[in-house]
mmCIF file of C-alpha atoms in Angstrom:
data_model
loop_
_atom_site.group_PDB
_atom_site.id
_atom_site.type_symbol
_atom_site.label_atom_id
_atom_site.label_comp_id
_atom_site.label_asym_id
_atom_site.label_seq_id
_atom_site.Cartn_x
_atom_site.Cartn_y
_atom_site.Cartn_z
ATOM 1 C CA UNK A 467 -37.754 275.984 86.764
ATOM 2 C CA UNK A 468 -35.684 277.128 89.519
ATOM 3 C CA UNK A 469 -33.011 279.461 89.150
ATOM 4 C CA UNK A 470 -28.828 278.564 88.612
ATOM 5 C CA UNK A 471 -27.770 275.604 86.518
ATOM 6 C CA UNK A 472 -30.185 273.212 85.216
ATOM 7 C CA UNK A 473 -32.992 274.436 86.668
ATOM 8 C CA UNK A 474 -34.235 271.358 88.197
ATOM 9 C CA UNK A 475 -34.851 270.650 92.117
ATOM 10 C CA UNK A 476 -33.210 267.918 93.499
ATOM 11 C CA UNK A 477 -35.915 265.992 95.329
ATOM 12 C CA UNK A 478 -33.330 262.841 96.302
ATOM 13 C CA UNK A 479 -29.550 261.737 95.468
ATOM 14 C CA UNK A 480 -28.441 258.498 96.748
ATOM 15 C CA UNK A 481 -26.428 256.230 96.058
ATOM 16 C CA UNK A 482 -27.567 252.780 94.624
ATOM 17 C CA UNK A 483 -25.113 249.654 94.860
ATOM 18 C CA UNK A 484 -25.108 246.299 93.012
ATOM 19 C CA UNK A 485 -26.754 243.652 94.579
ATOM 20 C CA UNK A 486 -24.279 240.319 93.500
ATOM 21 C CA UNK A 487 -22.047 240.236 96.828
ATOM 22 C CA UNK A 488 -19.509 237.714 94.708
ATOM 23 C CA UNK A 489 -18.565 240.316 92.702
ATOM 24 C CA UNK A 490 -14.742 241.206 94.079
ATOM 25 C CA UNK A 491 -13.146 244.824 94.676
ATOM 26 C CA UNK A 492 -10.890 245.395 91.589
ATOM 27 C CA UNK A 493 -9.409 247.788 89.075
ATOM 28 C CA UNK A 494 -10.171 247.507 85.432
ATOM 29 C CA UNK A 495 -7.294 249.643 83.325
ATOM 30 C CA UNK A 496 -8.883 251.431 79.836
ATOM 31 C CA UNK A 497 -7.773 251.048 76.873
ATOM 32 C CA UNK A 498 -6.095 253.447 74.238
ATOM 33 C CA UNK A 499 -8.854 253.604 72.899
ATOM 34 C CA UNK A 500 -10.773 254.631 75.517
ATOM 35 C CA UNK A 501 -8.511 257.366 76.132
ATOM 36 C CA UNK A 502 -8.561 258.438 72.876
ATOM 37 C CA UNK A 503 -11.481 261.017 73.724
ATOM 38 C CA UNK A 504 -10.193 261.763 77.333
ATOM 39 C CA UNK A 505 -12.298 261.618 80.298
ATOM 40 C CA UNK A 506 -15.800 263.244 78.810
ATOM 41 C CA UNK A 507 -18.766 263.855 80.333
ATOM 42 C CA UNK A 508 -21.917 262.069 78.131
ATOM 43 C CA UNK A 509 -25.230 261.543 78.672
ATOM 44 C CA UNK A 510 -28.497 259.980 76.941
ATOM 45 C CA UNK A 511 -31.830 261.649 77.522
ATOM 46 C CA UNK A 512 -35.152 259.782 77.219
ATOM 47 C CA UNK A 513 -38.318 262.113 77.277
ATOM 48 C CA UNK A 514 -41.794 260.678 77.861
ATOM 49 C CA UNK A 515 -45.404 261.956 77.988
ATOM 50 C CA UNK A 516 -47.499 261.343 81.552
ATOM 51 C CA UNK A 517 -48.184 257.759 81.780
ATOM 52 C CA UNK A 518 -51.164 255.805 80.846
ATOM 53 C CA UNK A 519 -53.659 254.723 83.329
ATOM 54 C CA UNK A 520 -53.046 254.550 87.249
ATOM 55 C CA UNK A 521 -49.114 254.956 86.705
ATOM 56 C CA UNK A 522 -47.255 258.225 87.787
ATOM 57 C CA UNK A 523 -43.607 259.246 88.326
ATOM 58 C CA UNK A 524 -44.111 258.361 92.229
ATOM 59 C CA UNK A 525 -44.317 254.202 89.876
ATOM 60 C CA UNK A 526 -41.138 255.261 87.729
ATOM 61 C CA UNK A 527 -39.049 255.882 90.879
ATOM 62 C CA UNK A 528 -39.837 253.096 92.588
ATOM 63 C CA UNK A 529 -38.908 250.760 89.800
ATOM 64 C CA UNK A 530 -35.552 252.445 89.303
ATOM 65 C CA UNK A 531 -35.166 251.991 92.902
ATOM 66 C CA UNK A 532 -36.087 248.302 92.956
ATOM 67 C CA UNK A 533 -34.319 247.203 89.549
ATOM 68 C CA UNK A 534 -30.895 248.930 89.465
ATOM 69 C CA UNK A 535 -29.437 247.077 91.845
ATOM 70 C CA UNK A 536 -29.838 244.112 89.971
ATOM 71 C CA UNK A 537 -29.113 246.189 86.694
ATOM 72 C CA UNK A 538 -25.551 247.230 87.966
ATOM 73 C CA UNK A 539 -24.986 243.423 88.279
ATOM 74 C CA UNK A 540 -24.941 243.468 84.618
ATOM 75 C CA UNK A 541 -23.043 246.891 84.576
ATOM 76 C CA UNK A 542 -20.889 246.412 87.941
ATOM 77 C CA UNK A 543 -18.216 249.168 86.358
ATOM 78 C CA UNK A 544 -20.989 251.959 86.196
ATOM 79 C CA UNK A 545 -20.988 251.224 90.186
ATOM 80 C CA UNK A 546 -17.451 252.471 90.455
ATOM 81 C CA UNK A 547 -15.553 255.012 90.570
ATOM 82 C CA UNK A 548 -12.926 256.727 87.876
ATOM 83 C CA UNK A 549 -9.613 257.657 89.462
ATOM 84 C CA UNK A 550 -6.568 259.234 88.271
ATOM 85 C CA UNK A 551 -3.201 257.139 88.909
ATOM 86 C CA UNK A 552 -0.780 259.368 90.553
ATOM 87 C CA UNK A 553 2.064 257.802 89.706
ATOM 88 C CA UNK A 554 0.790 257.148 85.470
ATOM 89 C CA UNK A 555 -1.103 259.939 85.107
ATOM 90 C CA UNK A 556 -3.455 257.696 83.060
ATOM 91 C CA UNK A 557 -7.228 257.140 84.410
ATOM 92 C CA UNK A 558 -8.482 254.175 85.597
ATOM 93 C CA UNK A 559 -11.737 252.421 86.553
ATOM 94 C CA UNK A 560 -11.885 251.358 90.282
ATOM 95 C CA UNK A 561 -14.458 249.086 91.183
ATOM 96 C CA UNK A 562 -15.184 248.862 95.339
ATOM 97 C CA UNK A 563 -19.147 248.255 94.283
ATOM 98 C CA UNK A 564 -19.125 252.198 95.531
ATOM 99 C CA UNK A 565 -22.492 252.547 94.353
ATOM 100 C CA UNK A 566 -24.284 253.910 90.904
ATOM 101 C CA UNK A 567 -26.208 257.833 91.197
ATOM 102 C CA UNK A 568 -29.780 257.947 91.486
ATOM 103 C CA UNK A 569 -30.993 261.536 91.620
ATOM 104 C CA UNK A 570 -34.543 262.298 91.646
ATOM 105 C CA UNK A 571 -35.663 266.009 90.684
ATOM 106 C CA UNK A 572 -38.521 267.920 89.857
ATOM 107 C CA UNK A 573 -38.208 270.695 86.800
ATOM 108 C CA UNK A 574 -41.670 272.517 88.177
ATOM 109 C CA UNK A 575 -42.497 273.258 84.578
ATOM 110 C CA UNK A 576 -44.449 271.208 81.889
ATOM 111 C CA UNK A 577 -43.231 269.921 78.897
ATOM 112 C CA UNK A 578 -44.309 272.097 76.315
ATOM 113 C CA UNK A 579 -42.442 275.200 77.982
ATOM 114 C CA UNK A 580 -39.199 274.085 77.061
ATOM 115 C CA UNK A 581 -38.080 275.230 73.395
ATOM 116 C CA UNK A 582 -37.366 271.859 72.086
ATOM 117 C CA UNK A 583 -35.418 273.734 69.029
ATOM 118 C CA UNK A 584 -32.416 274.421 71.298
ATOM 119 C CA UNK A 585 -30.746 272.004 73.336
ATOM 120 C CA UNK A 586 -30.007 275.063 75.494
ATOM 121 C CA UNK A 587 -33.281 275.044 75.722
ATOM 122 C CA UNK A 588 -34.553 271.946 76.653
ATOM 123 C CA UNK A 589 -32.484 269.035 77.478
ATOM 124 C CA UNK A 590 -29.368 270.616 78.790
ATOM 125 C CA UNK A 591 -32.117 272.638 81.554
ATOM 126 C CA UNK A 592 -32.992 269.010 82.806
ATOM 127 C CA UNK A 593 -29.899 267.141 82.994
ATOM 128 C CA UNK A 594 -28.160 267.991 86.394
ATOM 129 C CA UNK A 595 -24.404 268.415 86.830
ATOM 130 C CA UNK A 596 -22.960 265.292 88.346
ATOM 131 C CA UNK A 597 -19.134 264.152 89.549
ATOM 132 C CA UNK A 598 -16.389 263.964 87.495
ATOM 133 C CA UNK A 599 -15.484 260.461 89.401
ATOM 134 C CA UNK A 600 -19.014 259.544 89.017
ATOM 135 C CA UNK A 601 -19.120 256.305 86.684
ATOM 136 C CA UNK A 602 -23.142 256.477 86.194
ATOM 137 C CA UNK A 603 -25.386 258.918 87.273
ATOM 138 C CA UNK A 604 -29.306 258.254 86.445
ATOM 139 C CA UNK A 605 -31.812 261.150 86.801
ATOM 140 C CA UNK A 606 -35.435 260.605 87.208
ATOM 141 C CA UNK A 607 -36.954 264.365 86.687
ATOM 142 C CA UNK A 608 -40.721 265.294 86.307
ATOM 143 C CA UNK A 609 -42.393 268.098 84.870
ATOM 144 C CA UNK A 610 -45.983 269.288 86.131
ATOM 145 C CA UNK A 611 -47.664 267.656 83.046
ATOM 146 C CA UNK A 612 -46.929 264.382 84.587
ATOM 147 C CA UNK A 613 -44.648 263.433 81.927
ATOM 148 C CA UNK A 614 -41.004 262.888 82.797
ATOM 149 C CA UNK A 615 -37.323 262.449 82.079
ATOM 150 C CA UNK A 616 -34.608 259.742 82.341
ATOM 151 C CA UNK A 617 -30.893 260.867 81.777
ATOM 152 C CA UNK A 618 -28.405 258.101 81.937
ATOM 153 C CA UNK A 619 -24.915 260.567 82.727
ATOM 154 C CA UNK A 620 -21.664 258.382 82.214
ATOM 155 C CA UNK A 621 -18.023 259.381 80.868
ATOM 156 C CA UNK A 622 -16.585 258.302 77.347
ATOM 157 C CA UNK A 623 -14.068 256.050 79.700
ATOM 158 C CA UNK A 624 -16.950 253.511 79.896
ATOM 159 C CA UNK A 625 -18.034 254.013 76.836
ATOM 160 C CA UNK A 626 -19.173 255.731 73.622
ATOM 161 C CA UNK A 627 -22.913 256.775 72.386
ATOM 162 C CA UNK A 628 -23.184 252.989 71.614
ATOM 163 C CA UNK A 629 -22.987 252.105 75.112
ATOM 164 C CA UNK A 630 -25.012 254.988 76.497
ATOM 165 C CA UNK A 631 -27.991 253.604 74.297
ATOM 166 C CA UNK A 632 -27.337 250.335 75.332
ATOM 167 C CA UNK A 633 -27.894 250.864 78.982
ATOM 168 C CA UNK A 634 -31.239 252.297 77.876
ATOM 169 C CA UNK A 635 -32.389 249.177 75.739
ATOM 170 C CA UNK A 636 -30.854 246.539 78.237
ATOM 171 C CA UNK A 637 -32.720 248.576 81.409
ATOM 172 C CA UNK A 638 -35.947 248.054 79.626
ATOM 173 C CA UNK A 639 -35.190 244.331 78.546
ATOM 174 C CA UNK A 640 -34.707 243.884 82.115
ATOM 175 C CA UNK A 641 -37.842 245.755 83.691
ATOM 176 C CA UNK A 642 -39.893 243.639 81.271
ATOM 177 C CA UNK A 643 -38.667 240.548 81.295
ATOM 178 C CA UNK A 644 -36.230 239.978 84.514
ATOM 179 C CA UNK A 645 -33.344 239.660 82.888
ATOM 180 C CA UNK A 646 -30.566 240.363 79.960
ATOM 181 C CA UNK A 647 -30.255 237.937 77.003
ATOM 182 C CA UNK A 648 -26.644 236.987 76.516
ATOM 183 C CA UNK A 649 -25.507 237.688 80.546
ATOM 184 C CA UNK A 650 -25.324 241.279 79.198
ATOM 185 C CA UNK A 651 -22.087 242.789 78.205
ATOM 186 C CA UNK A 652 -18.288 241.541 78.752
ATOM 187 C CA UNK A 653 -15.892 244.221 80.879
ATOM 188 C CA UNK A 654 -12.853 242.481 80.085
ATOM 189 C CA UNK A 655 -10.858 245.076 78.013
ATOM 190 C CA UNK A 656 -7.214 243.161 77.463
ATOM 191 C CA UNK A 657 -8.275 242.289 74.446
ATOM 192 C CA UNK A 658 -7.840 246.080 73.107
ATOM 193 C CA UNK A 659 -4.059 245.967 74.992
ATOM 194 C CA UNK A 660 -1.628 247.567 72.810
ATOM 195 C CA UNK A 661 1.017 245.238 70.719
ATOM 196 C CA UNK A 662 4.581 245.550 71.868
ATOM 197 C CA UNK A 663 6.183 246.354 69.999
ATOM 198 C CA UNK A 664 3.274 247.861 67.826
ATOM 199 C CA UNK A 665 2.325 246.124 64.858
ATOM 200 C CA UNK A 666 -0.770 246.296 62.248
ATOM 201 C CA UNK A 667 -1.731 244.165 58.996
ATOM 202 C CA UNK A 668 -2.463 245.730 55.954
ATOM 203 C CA UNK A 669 -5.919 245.418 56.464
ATOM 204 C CA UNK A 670 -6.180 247.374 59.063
ATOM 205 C CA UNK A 671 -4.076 250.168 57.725
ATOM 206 C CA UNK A 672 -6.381 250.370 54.518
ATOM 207 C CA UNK A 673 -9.585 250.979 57.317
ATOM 208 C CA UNK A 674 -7.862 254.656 58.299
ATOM 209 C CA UNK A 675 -6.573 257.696 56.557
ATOM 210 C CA UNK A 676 -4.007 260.066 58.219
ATOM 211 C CA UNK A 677 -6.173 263.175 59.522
ATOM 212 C CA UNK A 678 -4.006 266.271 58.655
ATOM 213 C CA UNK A 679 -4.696 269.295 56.703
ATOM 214 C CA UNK A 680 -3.900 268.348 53.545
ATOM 215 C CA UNK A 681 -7.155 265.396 53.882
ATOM 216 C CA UNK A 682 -9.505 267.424 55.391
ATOM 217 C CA UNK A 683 -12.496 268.517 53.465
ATOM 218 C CA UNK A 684 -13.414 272.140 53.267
ATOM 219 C CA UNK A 685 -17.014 273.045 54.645
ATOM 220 C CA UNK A 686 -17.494 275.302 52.113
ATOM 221 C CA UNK A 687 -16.037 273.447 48.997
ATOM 222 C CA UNK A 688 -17.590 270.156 50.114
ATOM 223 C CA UNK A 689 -20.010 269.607 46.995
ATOM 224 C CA UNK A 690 -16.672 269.871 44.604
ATOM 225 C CA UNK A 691 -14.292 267.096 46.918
ATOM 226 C CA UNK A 692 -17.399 264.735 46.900
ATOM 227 C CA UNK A 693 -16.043 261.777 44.801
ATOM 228 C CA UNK A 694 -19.418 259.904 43.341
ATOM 229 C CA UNK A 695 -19.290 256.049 42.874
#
């Protein structure tokens, strides 16, 4: 691999847009939940072996390029970009159809080089560093063996693990079928608006205990708090 950061040479980076033109310019607020974590930097990493038969990476890339338009249709937040009100403070998702990251890089090693054992090692040399205001950022990288990887880069703001594995499932539903059973996931987040003035059941206050000291359980004591039902 080259030298300095990742390691990987960037081949391409462009910017990919969706393809819907109804889709109107707008601002979608987050939730407190979605601040909860703060603005984080996430990613999911999908490894594969060179493809079977006449298929190569030159294949992968162009259906990336000729499906994620359509995909952000689905996704049309991942196509925006996350800004900072100046007058709040608080973060917000901005939505001008800006355009999704497709980056295209080759590591110049094969596979097997990387030490698997250590993400140090291996997956954090192939994902490339990416925006802060950057809602999705996809990286297509190959390695000399002819096998590749896909990194789908977001920020907790749009979403948690869950979500990052769910653009990976839905992408594929998509590619192999032309389209997303259900119209694909709902972006409407007033539902998770906070009560004013706030208010919970008792239901909902038996789902969570306090985290302070006094709960926590101690690494090294762990066997003796277990409680065994």
């Amino acid at each position: 691999m080259a030298g300095g950061g990742s390691g990987v040479q960037v081949v391409s980076r462009r910017l990919v847009k969706a393809s819907y033109p109804s889709i109107e310019p707008h601002v979608l607020a987050v939730s407190n939940l979605d601040l909860f974590s703060n603005a984080v930097q996430g990613s999911v990493i999908c490894v594969y072996p060179k493809p079977a038969g006449a298929s190569d990476f030159n294949a992968v890339v162009a259906t990336f390029e000729a499906h994620l338009p359509r995909y952000l249709n689905y996704f049309y937040p991942m196509a925006g970009r996350i800004v900072v009100d100046p007058s709040s403070g608080v973060p917000e998702l901005h939505f001008y159809n800006q355009g999704a990251e497709l980056i295209v890089g080759d590591a110049g090693v094969e596979l097997w080089s990387l030490d698997w054992g250590l993400s140090e090692g291996s997956i954090k040399r192939i994902q490339l560093p990416h925006a802060q205001e950057v809602a999705l950022s996809v990286q297509l990288v190959s390695f000399t063996c002819g096998g590749f990887a896909v990194v789908w880069a977001t920020n907790s703001l749009i979403g948690d693990g869950n979500v990052g594995v769910m653009l990976v499932r839905m992408w594929s539903e998509l590619v192999r079928t032309g389209s997303i059973s259900g119209g694909g996931p709902t972006h409407d987040r007033s539902v998770f608006g906070p009560r004013d003035p706030p208010t919970y059941g008792p239901s909902v206050a038996g789902m969570f205990m306090p985290w302070d000291h006094e709960n926590e359980v101690n690494a090294l004591t762990a066997e003796e708090s277990f409680v065994e039902r």
